[in-house]
Short mmCIF file of C-alpha atoms in Angstrom, two decimals:
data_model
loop_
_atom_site.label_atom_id
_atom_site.label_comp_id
_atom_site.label_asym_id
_atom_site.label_seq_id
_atom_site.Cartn_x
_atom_site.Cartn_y
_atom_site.Cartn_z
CA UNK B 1 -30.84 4.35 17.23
CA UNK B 2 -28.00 3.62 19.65
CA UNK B 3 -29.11 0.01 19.82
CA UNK B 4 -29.59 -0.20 16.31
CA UNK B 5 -26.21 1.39 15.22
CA UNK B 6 -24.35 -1.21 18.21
CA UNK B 7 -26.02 -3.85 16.21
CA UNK B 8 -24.42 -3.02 12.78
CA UNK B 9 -21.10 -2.67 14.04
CA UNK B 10 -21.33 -6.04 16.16
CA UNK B 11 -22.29 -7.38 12.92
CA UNK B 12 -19.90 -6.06 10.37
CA UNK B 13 -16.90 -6.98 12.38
CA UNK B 14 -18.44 -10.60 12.76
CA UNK B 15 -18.90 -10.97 9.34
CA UNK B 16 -15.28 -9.08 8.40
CA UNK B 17 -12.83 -10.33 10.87
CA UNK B 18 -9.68 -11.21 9.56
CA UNK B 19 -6.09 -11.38 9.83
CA UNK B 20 -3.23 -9.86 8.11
CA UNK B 21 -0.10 -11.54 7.20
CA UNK B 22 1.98 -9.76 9.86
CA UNK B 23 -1.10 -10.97 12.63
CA UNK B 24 -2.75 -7.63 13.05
CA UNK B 25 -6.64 -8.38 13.46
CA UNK B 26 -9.03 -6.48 10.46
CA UNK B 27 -12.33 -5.61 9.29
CA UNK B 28 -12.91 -6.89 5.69
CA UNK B 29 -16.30 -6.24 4.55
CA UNK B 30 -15.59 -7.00 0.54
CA UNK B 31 -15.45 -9.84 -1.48
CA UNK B 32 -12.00 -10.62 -3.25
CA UNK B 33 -13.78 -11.11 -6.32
CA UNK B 34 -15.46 -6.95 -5.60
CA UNK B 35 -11.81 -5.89 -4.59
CA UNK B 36 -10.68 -7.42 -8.15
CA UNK B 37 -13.31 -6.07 -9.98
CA UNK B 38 -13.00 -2.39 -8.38
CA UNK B 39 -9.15 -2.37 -9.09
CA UNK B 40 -9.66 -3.61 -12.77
CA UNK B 41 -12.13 -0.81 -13.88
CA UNK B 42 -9.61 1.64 -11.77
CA UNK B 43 -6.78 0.94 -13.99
CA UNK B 44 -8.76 1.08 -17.05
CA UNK B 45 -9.60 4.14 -15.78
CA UNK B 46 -5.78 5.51 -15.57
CA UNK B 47 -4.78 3.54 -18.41
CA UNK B 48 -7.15 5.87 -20.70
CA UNK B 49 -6.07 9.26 -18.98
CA UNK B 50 -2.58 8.67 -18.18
CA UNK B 51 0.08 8.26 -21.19
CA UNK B 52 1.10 4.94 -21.08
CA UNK B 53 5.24 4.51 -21.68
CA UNK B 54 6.49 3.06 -25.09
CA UNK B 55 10.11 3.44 -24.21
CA UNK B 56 10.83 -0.53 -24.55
CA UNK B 57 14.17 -0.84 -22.23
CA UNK B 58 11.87 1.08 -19.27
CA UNK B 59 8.89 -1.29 -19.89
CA UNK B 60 11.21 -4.37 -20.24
CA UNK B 61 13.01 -3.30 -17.40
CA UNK B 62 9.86 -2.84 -14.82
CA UNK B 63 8.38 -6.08 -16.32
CA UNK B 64 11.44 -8.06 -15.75
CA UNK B 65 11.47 -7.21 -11.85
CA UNK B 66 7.71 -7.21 -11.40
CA UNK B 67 7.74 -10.92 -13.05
CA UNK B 68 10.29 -11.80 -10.24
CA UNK B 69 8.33 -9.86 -7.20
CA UNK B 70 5.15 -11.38 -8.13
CA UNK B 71 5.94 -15.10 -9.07
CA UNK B 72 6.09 -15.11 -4.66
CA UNK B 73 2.67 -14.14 -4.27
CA UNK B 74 0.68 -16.89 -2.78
CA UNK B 75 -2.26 -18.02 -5.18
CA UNK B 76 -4.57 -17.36 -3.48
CA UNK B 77 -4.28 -13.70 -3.58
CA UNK B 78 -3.50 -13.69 -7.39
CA UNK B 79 -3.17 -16.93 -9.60
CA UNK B 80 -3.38 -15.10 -13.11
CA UNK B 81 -1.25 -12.94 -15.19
CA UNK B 82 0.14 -9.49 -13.56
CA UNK B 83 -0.38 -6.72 -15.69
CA UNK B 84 2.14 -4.05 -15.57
CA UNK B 85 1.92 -0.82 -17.21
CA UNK B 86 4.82 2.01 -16.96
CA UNK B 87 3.35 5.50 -17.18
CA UNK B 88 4.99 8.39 -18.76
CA UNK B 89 4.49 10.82 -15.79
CA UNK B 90 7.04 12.56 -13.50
CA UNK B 91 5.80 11.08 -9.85
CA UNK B 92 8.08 9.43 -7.59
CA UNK B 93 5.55 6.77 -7.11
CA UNK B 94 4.10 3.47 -8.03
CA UNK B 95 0.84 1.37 -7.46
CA UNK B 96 -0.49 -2.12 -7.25
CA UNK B 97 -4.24 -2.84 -7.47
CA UNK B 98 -6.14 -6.06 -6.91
CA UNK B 99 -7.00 -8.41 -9.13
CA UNK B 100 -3.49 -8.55 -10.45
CA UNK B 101 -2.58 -4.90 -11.56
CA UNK B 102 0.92 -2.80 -11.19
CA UNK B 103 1.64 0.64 -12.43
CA UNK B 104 5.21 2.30 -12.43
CA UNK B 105 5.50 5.60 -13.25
CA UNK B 106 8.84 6.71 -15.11
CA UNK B 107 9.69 9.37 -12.08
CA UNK B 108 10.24 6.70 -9.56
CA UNK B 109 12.89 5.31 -12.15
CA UNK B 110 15.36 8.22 -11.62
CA UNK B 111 15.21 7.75 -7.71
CA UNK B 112 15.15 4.06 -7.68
CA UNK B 113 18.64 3.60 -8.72
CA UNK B 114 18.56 -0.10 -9.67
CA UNK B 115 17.04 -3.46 -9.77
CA UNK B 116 17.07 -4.28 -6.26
CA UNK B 117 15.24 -0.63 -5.19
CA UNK B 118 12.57 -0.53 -7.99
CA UNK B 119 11.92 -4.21 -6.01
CA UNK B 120 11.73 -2.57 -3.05
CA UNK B 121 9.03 -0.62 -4.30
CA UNK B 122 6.67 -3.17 -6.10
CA UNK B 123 7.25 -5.50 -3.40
CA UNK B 124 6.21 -2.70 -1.06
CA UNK B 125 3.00 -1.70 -3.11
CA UNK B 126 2.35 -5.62 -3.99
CA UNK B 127 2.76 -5.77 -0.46
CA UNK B 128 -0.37 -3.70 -0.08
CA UNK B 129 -2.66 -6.20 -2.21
CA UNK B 130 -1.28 -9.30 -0.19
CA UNK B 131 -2.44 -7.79 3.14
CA UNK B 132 -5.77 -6.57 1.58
CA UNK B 133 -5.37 -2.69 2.75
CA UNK B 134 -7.55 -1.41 0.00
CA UNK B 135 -10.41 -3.70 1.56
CA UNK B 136 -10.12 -2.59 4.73
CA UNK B 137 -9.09 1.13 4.52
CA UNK B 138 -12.83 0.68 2.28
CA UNK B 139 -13.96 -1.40 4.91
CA UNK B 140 -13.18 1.54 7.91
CA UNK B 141 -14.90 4.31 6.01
CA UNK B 142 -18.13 3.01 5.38
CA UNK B 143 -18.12 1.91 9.36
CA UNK B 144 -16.81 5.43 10.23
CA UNK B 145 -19.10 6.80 7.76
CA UNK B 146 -22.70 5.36 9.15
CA UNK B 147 -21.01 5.86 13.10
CA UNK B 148 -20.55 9.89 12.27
CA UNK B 149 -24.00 10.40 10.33
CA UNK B 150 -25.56 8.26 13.19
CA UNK B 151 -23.85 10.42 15.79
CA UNK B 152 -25.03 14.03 13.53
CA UNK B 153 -28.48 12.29 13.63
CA UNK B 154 -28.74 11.91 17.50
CA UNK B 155 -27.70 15.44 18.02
CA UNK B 156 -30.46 17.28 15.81
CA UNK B 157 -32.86 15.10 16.93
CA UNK B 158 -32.09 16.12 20.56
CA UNK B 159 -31.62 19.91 19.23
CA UNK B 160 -27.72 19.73 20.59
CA UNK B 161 -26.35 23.21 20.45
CA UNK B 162 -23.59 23.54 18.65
CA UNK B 163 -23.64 20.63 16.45
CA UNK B 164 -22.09 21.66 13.43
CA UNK B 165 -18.36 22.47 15.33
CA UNK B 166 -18.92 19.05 17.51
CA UNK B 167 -19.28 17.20 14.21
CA UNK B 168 -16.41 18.80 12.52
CA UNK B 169 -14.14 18.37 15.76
CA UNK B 170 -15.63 14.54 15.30
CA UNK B 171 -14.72 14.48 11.49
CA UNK B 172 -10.75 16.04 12.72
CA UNK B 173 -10.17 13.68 15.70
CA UNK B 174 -11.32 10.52 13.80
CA UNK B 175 -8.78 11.46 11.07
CA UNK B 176 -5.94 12.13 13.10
CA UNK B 177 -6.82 9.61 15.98
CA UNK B 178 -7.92 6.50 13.74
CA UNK B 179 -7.36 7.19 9.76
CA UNK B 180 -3.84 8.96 9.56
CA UNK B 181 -2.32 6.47 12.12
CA UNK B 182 -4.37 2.99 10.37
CA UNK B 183 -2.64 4.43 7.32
CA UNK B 184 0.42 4.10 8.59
CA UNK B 185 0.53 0.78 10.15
CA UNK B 186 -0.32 0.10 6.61
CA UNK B 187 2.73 1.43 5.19
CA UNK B 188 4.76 0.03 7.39
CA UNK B 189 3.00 -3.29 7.17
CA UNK B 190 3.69 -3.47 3.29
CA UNK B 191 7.29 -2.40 4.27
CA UNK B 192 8.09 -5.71 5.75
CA UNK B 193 5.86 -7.79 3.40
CA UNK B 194 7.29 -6.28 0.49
CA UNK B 195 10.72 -6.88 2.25
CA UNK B 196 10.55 -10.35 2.54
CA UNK B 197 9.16 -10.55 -1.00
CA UNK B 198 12.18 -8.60 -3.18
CA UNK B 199 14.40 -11.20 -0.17
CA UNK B 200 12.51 -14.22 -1.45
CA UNK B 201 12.49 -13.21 -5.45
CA UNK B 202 16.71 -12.85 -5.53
CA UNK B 203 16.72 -9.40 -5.20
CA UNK B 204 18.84 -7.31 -1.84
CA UNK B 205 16.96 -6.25 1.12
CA UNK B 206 19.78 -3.89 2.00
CA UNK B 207 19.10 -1.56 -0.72
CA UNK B 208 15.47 -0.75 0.56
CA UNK B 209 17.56 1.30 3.09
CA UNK B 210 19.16 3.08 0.05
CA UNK B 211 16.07 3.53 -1.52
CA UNK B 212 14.46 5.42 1.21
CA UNK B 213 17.63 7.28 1.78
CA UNK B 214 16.96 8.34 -1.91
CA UNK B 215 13.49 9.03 -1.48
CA UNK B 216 14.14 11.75 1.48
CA UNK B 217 16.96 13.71 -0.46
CA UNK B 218 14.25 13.62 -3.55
CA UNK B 219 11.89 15.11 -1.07
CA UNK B 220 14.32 18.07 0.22
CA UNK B 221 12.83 17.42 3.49
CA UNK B 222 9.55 18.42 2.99
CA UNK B 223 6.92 17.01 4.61
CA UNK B 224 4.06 17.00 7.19
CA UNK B 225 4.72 15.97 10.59
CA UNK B 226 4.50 12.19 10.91
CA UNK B 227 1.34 12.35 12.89
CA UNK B 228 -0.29 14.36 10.39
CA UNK B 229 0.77 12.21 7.53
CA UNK B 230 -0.46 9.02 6.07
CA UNK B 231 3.01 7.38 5.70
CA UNK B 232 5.94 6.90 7.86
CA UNK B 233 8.94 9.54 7.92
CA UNK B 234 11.75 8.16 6.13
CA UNK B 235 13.94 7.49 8.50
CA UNK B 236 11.23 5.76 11.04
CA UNK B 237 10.93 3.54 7.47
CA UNK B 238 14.65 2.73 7.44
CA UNK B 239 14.83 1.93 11.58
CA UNK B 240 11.71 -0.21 10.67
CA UNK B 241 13.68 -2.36 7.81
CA UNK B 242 17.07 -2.23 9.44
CA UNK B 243 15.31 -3.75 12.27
CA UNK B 244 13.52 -6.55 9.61
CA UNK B 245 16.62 -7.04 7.83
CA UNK B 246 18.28 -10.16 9.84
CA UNK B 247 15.10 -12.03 8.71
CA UNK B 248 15.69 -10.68 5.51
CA UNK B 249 19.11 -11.66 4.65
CA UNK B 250 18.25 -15.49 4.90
CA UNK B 251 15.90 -15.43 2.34
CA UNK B 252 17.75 -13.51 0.50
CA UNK B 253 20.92 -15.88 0.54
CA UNK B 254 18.65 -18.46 0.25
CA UNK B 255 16.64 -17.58 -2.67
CA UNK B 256 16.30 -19.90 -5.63
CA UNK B 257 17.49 -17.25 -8.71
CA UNK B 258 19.35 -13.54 -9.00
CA UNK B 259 17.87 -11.10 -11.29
CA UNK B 260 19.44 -9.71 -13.68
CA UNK B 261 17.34 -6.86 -14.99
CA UNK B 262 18.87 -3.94 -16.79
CA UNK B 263 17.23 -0.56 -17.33
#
């Protein structure tokens, strides 16, 4: 078994190494074309149980910055049309899926006080897609998942006492050891991809800084302990992007158009 389970993770990373676009080494085990296809039938999904905005000035308003976030997404990751839907719902939040999809919820719109932080925050979830987290966040739970059922099948076959506690102490430690802390190198990994992308499409790095400032006085300061939490605290985002920001600020200055989008 041990041989056997060595084998299939000498194998899986072979086939699925990769590299992001900051240089950080990954597992990818999907296909684009699966990741595109997985993401299409999960906004389909949302698009029938959510209720979908008809305000036009909000929907004009997201499209108009989306259209200038993603026209500086390489090709290959997405060559076709973005779709962007704003949903009527009261969560701070917003998603991008691949195979070209973007969802905005209307919540985020009354803490993202402008153009250049609603950028902030597509670039930041586009930013996501580009470095293909969805495929490998998949990618470590089905190699964490065979590992811990090949692990709980070594111990009853060898009648370990205690198994059930060893396993859930397994199930804790890989969560808060491997899955909390991979989830937020991820954040922070679409935090300066998604910087340089609102920099490159005309829109002002700066104001990620006042976006996140925004998003911690939404939250009233509640929130897990960073180590217990799948995303940065707020202000280890805004050291992160201060920090990014003299890269920034060239592209910024340098950048071919300025938005104008109006809510």
């Amino acid at each position: 078994m041990k041989r056997c389970l060595i084998s299939f993770f000498v194998c899986a990373a072979l086939a699925g190494c990769a590299t992001s676009p900051t240089g950080r080494n990954q597992v990818l085990l999907y296909s684009d074309s699966q990741l595109s296809e997985m993401g299409s039938q999960a906004f389909a999904g949302m698009k029938d149980e959510l209720t979908i905005s008809s305000a036009r000035v909000e929907n004009s308003y997201v499209q108009c910055v989306a259209n200038y976030i993603t026209a500086q997404v390489p090709p290959k990751v997405f060559s076709g049309q973005w779709e962007v839907v704003v949903f009527d719902d009261e969560q701070v939040n917003a998603f991008a899926l691949p195979g070209g999809k973007i969802g905005v919820y209307t919540g985020l719109l009354k803490v993202a006080e402008n153009q250049h932080q609603l950028a902030a925050v597509i670039g930041h979830e586009v930013g996501h897609v580009i470095a293909q987290h969805g495929n490998e966040r998949m990618s470590q739970s089905t190699l964490i998942n065979v590992g811990t059922q090949a692990v709980g099948a070594a111990m009853a076959a060898n009648e370990v006492a205690n198994s059930g506690p060893i396993m859930a102490a397994i199930g804790l430690g890989v969560q808060v050891g491997v899955q909390l802390p991979f989830s937020r190198t991820h954040e922070s990994e679409a935090d300066a991809i998604g910087l340089n992308l609102m920099a490159q499409a005309g829109f002002d790095p700066r104001q990620s800084v006042n976006l996140w400032e925004n998003m911690a006085a939404a939250s009233g300061g509640q929130r897990q302990p960073e180590f217990l939490s799948t995303h940065p605290a707020p202000q280890t985002r805004i050291e992160d992007l201060s920090a990014d920001m003299p890269a920034a600020l060239p592209l910024y200055r340098n950048a071919k158009s300025k938005p104008n989008c109006k809510a």
